PDB file of C-alpha atoms in Angstrom:
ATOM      1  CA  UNK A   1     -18.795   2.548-216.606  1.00 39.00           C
ATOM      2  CA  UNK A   2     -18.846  -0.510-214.870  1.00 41.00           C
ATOM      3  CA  UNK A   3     -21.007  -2.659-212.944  1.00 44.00           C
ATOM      4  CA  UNK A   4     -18.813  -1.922-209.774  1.00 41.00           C
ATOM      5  CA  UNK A   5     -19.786   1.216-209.884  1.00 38.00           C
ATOM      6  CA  UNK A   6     -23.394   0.440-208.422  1.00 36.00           C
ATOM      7  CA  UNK A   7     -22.443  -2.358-206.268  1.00 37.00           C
ATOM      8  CA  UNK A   8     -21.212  -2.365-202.798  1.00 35.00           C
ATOM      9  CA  UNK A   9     -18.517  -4.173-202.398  1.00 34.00           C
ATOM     10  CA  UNK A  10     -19.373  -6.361-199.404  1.00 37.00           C
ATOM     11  CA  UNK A  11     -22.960  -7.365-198.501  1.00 36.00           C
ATOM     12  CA  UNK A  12     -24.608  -5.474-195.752  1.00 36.00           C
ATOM     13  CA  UNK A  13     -27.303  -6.561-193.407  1.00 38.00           C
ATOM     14  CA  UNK A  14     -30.942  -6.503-195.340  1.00 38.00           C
ATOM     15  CA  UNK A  15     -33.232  -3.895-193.090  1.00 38.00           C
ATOM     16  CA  UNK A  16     -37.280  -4.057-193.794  1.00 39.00           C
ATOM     17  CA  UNK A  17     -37.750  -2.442-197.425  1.00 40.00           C
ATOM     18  CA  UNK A  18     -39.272   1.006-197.660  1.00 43.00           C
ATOM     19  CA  UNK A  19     -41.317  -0.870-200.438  1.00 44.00           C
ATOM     20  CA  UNK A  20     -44.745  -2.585-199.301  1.00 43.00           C
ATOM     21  CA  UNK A  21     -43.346  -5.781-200.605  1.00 42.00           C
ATOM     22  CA  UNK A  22     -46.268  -8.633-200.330  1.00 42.00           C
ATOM     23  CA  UNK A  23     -44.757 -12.168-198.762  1.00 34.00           C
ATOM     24  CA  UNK A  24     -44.557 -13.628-201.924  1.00 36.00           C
ATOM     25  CA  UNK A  25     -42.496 -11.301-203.435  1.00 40.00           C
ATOM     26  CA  UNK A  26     -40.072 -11.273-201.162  1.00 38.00           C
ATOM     27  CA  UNK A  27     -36.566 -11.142-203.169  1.00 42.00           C
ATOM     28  CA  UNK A  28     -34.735 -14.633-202.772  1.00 40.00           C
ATOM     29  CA  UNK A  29     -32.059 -15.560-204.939  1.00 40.00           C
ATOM     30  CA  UNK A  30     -30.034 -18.030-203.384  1.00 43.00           C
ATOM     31  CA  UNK A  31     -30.648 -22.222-202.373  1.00 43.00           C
ATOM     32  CA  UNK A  32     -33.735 -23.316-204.071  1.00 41.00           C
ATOM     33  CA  UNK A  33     -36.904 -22.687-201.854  1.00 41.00           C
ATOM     34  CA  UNK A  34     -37.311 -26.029-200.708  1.00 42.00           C
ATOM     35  CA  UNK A  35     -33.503 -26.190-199.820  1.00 46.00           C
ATOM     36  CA  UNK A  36     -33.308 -26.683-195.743  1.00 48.00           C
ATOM     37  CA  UNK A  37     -30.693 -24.207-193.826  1.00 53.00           C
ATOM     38  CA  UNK A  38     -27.939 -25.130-194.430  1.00 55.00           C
ATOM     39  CA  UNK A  39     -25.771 -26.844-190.784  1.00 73.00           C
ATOM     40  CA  UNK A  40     -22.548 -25.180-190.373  1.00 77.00           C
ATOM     41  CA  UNK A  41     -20.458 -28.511-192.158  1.00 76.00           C
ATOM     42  CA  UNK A  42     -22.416 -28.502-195.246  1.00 77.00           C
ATOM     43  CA  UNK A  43     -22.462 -24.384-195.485  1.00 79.00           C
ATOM     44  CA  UNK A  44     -18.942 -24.496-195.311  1.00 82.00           C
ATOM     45  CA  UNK A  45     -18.453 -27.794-198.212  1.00 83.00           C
ATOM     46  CA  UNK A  46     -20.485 -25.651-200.326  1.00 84.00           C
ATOM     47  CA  UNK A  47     -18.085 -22.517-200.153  1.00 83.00           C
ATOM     48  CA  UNK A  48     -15.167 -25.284-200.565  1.00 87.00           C
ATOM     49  CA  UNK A  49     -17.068 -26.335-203.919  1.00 89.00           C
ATOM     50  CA  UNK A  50     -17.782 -23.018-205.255  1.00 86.00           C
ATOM     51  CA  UNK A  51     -14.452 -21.590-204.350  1.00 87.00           C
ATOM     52  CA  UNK A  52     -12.956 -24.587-205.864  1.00 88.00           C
ATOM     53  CA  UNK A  53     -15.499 -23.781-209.467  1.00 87.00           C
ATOM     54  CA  UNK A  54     -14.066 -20.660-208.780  1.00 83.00           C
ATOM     55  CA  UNK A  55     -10.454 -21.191-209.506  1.00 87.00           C
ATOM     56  CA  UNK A  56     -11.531 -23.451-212.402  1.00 87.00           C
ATOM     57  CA  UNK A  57     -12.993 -20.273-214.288  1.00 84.00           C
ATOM     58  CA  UNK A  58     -10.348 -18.585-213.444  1.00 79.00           C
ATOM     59  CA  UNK A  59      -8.087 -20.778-214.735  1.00 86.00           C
ATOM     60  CA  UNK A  60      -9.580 -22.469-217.650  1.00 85.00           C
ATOM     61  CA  UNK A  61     -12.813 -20.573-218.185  1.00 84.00           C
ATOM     62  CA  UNK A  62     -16.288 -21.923-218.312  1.00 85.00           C
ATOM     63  CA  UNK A  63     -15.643 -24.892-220.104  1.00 83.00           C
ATOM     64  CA  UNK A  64     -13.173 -26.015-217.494  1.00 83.00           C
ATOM     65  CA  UNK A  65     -15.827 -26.355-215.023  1.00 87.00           C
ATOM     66  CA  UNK A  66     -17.826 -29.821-214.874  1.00 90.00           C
ATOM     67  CA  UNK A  67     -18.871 -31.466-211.642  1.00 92.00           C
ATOM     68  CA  UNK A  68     -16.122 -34.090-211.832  1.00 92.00           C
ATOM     69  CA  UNK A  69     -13.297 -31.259-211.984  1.00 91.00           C
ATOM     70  CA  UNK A  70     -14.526 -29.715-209.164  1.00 91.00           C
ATOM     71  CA  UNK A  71     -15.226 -32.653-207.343  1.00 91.00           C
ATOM     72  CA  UNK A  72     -11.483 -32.763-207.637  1.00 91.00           C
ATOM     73  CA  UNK A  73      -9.913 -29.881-207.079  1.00 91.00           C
ATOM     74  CA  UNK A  74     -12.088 -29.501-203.672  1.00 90.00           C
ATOM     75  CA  UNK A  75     -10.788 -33.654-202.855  1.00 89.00           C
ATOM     76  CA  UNK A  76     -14.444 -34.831-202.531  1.00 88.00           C
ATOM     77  CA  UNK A  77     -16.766 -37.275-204.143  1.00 89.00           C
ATOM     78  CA  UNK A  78     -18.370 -36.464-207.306  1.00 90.00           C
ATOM     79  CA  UNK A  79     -21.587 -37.653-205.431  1.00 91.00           C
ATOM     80  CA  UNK A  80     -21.586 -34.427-202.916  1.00 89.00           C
ATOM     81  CA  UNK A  81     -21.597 -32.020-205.408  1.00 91.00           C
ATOM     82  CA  UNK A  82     -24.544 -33.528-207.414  1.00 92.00           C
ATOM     83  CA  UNK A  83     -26.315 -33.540-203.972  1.00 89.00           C
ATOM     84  CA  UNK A  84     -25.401 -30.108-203.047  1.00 89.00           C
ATOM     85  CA  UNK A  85     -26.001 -28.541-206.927  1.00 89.00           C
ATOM     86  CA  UNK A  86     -28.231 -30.761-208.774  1.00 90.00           C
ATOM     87  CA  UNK A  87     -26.235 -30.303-212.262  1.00 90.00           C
ATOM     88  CA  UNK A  88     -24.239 -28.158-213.440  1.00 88.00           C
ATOM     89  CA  UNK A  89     -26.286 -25.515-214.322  1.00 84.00           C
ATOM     90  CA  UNK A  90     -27.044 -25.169-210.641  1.00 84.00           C
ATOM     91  CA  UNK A  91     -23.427 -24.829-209.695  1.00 88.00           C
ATOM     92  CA  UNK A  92     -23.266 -22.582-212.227  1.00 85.00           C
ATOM     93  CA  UNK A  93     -26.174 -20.546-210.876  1.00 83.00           C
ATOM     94  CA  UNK A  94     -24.922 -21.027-207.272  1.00 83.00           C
ATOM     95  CA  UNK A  95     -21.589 -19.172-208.986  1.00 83.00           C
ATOM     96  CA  UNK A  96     -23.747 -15.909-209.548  1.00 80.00           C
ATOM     97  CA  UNK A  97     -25.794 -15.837-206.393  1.00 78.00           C
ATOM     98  CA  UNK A  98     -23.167 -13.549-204.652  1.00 70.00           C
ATOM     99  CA  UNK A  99     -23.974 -10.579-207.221  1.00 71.00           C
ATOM    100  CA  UNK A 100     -26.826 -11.602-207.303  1.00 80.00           C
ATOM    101  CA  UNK A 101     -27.510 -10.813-203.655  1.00 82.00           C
ATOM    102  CA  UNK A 102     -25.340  -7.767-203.604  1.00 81.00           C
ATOM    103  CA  UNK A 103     -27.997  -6.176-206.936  1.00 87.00           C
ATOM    104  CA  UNK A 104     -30.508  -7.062-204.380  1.00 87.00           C
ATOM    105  CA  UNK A 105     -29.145  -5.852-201.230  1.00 89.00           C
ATOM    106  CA  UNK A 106     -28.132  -2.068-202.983  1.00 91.00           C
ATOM    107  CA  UNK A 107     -31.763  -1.948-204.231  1.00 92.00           C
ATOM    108  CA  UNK A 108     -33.502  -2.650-201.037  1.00 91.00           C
ATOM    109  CA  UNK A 109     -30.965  -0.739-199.017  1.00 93.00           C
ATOM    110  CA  UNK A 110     -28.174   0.832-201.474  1.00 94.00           C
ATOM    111  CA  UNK A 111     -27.884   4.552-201.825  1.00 95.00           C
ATOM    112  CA  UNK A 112     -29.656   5.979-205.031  1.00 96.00           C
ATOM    113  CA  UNK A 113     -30.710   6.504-207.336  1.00 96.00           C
ATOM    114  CA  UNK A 114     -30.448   2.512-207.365  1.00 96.00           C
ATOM    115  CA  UNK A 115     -31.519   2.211-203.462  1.00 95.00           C
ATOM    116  CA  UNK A 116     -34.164   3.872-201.736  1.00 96.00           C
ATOM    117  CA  UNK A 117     -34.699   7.721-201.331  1.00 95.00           C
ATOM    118  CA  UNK A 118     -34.769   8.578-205.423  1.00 97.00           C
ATOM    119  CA  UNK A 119     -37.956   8.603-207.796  1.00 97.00           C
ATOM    120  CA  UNK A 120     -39.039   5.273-208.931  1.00 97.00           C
ATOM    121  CA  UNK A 121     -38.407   6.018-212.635  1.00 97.00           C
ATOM    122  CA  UNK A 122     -34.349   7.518-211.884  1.00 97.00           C
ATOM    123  CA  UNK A 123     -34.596   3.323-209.747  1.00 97.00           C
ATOM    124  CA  UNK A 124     -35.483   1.699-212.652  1.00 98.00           C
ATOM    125  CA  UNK A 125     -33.347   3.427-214.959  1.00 97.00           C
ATOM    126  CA  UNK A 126     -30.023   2.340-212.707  1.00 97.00           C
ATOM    127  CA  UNK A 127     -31.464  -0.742-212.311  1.00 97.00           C
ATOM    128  CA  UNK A 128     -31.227  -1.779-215.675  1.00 97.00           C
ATOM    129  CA  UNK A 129     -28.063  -0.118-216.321  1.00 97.00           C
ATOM    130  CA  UNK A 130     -26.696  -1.830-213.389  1.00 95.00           C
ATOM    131  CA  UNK A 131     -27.429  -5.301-214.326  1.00 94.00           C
ATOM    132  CA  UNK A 132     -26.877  -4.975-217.815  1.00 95.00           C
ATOM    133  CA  UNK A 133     -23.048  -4.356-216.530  1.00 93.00           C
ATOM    134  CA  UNK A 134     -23.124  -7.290-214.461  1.00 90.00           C
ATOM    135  CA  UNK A 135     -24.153  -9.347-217.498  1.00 90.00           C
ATOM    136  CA  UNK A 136     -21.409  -8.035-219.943  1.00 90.00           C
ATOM    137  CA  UNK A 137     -19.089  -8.223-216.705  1.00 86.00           C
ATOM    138  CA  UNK A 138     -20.379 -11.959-216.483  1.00 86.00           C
ATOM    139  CA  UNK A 139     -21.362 -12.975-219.636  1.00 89.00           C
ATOM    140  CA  UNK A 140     -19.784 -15.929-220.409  1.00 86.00           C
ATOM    141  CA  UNK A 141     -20.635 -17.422-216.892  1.00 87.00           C
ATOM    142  CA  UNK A 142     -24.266 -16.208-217.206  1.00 85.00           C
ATOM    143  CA  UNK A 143     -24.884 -17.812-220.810  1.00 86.00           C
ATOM    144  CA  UNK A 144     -23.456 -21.203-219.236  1.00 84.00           C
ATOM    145  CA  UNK A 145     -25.606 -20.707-216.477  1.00 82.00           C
ATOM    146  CA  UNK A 146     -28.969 -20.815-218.584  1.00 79.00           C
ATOM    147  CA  UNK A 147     -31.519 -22.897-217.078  1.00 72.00           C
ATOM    148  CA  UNK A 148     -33.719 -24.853-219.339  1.00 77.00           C
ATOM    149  CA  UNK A 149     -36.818 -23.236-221.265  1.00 78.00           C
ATOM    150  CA  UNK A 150     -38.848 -24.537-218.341  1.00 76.00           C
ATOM    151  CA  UNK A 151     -36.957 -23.366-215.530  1.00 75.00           C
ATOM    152  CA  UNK A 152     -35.408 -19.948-216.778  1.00 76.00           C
ATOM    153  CA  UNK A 153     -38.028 -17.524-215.501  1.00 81.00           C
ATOM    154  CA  UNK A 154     -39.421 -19.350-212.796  1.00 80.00           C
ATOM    155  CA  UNK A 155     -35.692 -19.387-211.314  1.00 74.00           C
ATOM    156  CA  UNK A 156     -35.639 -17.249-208.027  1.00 79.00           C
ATOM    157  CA  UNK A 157     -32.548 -15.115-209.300  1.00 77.00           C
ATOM    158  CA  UNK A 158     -34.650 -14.306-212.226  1.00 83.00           C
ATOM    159  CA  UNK A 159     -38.114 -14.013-210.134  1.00 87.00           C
ATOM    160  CA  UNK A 160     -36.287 -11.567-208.063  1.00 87.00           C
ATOM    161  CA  UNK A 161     -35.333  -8.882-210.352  1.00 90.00           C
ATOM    162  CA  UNK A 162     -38.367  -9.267-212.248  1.00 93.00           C
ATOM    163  CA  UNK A 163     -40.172  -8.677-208.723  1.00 94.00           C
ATOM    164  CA  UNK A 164     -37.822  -5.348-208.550  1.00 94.00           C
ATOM    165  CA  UNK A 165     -38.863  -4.090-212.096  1.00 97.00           C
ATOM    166  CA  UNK A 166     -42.305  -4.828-211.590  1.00 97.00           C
ATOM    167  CA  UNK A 167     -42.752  -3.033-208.067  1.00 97.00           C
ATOM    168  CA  UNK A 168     -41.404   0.064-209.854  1.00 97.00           C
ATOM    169  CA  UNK A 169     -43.422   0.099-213.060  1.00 98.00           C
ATOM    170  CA  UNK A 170     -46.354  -0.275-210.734  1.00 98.00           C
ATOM    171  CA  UNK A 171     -45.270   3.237-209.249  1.00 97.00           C
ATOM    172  CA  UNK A 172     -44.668   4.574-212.283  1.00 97.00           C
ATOM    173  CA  UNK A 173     -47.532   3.255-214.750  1.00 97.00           C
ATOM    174  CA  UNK A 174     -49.978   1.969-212.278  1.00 97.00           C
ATOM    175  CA  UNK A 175     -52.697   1.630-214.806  1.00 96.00           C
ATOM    176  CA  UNK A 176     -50.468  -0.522-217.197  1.00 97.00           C
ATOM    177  CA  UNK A 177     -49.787  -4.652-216.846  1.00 97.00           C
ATOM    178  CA  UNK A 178     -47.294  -4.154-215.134  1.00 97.00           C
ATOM    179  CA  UNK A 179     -46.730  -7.879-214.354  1.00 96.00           C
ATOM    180  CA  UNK A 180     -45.967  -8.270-218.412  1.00 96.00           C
ATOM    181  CA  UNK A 181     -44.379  -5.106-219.080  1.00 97.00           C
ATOM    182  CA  UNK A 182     -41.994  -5.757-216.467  1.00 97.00           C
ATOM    183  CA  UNK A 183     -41.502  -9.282-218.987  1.00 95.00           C
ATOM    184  CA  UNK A 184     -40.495  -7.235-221.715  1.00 94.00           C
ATOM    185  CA  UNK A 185     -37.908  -4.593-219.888  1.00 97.00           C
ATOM    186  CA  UNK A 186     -36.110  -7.827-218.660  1.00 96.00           C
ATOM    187  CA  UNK A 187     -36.255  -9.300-222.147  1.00 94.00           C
ATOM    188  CA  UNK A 188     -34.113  -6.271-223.169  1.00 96.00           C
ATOM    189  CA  UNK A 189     -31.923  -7.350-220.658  1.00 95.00           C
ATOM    190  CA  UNK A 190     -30.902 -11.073-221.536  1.00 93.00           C
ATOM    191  CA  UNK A 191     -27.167 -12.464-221.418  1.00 92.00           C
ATOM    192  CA  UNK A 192     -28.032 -13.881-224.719  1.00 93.00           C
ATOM    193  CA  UNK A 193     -29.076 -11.011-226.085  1.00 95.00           C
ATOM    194  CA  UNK A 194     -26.374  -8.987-224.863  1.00 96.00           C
ATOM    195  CA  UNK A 195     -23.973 -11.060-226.106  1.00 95.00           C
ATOM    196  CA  UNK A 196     -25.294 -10.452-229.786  1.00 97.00           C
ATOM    197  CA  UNK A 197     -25.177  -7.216-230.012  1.00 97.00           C
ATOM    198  CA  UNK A 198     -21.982  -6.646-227.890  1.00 96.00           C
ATOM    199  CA  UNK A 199     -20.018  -9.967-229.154  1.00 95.00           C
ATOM    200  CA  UNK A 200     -21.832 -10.043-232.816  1.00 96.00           C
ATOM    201  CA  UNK A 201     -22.970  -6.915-233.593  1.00 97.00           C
ATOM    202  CA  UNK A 202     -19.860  -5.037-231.647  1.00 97.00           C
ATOM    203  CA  UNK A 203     -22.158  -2.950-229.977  1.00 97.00           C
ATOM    204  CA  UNK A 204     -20.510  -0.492-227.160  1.00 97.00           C
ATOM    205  CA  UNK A 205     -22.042  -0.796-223.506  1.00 97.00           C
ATOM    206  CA  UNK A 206     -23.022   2.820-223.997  1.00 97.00           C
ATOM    207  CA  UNK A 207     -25.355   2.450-226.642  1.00 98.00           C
ATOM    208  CA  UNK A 208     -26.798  -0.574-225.092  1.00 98.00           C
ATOM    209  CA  UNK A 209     -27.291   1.630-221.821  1.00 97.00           C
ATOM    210  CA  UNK A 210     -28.513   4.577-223.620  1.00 97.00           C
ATOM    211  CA  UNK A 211     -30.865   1.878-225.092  1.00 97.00           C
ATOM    212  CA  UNK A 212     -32.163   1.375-222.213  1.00 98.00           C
ATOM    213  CA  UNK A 213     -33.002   4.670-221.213  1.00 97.00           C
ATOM    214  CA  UNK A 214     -34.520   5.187-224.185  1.00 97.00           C
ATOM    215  CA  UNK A 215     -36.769   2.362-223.777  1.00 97.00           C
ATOM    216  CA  UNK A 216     -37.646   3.140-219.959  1.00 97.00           C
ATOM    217  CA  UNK A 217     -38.919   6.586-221.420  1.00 97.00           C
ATOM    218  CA  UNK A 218     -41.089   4.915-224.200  1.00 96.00           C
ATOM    219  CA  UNK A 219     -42.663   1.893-221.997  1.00 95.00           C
ATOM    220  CA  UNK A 220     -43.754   4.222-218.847  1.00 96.00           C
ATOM    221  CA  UNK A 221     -44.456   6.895-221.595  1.00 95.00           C
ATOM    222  CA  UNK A 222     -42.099   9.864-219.465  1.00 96.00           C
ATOM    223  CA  UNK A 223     -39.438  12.285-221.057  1.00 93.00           C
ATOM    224  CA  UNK A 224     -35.814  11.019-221.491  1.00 88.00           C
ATOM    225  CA  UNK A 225     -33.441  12.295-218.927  1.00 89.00           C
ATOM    226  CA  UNK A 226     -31.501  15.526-219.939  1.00 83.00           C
TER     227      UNK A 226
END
């Protein structure tokens, strides 16, 4: 199974979610919040950066991508893309905003069981298995992308799905902490982790999935699927 298999390929418009979502838990995953919109010159120097980080992974890997090789491959300053990414960990983190946003729009507007119109348990259990596919899909990338300790989980990518998880468990398990719980089901799902038991521990994507499952059943204390 892949991570494909949940995503859309292209990113539709985002209607109202069936959700109550409150204001501030509205899912945002890409330009950090106090970003301004973008003007049309500097949305379009962006995509020439990240397409040009792009083509570095693609032909070099990871490693091959620092701020002064894709300040040259796109012909610009080094300069504009500290100004546009900070570092490189938020070029890197600009790199995954595109899945990102697609894992957001099929959950808001998707077809389920990851979208709307299934049970919130079957949501949360393709939920999980769908990002744990983007990670091994994306692994390398997502490790490099690590924020710092002190910005990891406030990061809006990660805010987001953690908003996701937690709206469900609160439908599910609406006496639990559901704020925390929702903590520990996206601990489960960490690049770093996943890359120890796939990498390390050589660990097949369908134990790790069947993992998860298995923990979904435990934490909001409901039978396994058949």
């Amino acid at each position: 199974m892949l991570y494909a298999v949940f995503m859309t390929s292209a990113l539709p418009h985002l209607p109202e979610p069936q959700e109550p979502f409150e204001s501030s838990q509205l899912l945002e995953v890409g330009p950090v919040p106090d970003e301004p919109c973008l003007r049309a010159d500097a949305a379009r120097n962006r995509a020439r950066l990240l397409e040009a980080a792009a083509r570095l992974i693609a032909e070099h890997g990871v490693g091959g991508v620092t701020m002064e090789a894709v300040a040259a491959a796109a012909q610009v300053g080094k300069g504009t893309v500290f100004r546009r990414f900070g570092d490189r960990t938020g070029l890197l983190m600009a790199l995954l905003d595109h899945s990102a946003r697609q894992l957001q729009a099929d959950f808001l507007c998707g077809p389920p069981p990851l979208g709307p119109g299934a049970p919130p348990l079957d949501r949360l259990r393709a939920f999980g298995v769908a990002v744990l596919y983007r990670s091994a899909e994306q692994l390398d990338l997502q490790l490099a992308a690590q924020p710092e300790p002190d910005r990891r989980f406030a990061h809006p990518a990660f805010a987001a799905l953690r908003t996701q998880v937690t709206m469900l468990l609160r439908q599910i398990v609406p006496d639990a902490d559901c704020a925390l719980l929702s903590q520990t089901l996206m601990a489960s799902l960490d690049p770093a982790l996943i890359h120890h038991l796939t990498r390390q521990c050589a660990m097949p994507m369908e134990r790790l999935e069947a993992g998860w499952i298995d923990l979904v059943a435990r934490v909001t204390r409901t039978a396994p699927p058949r």
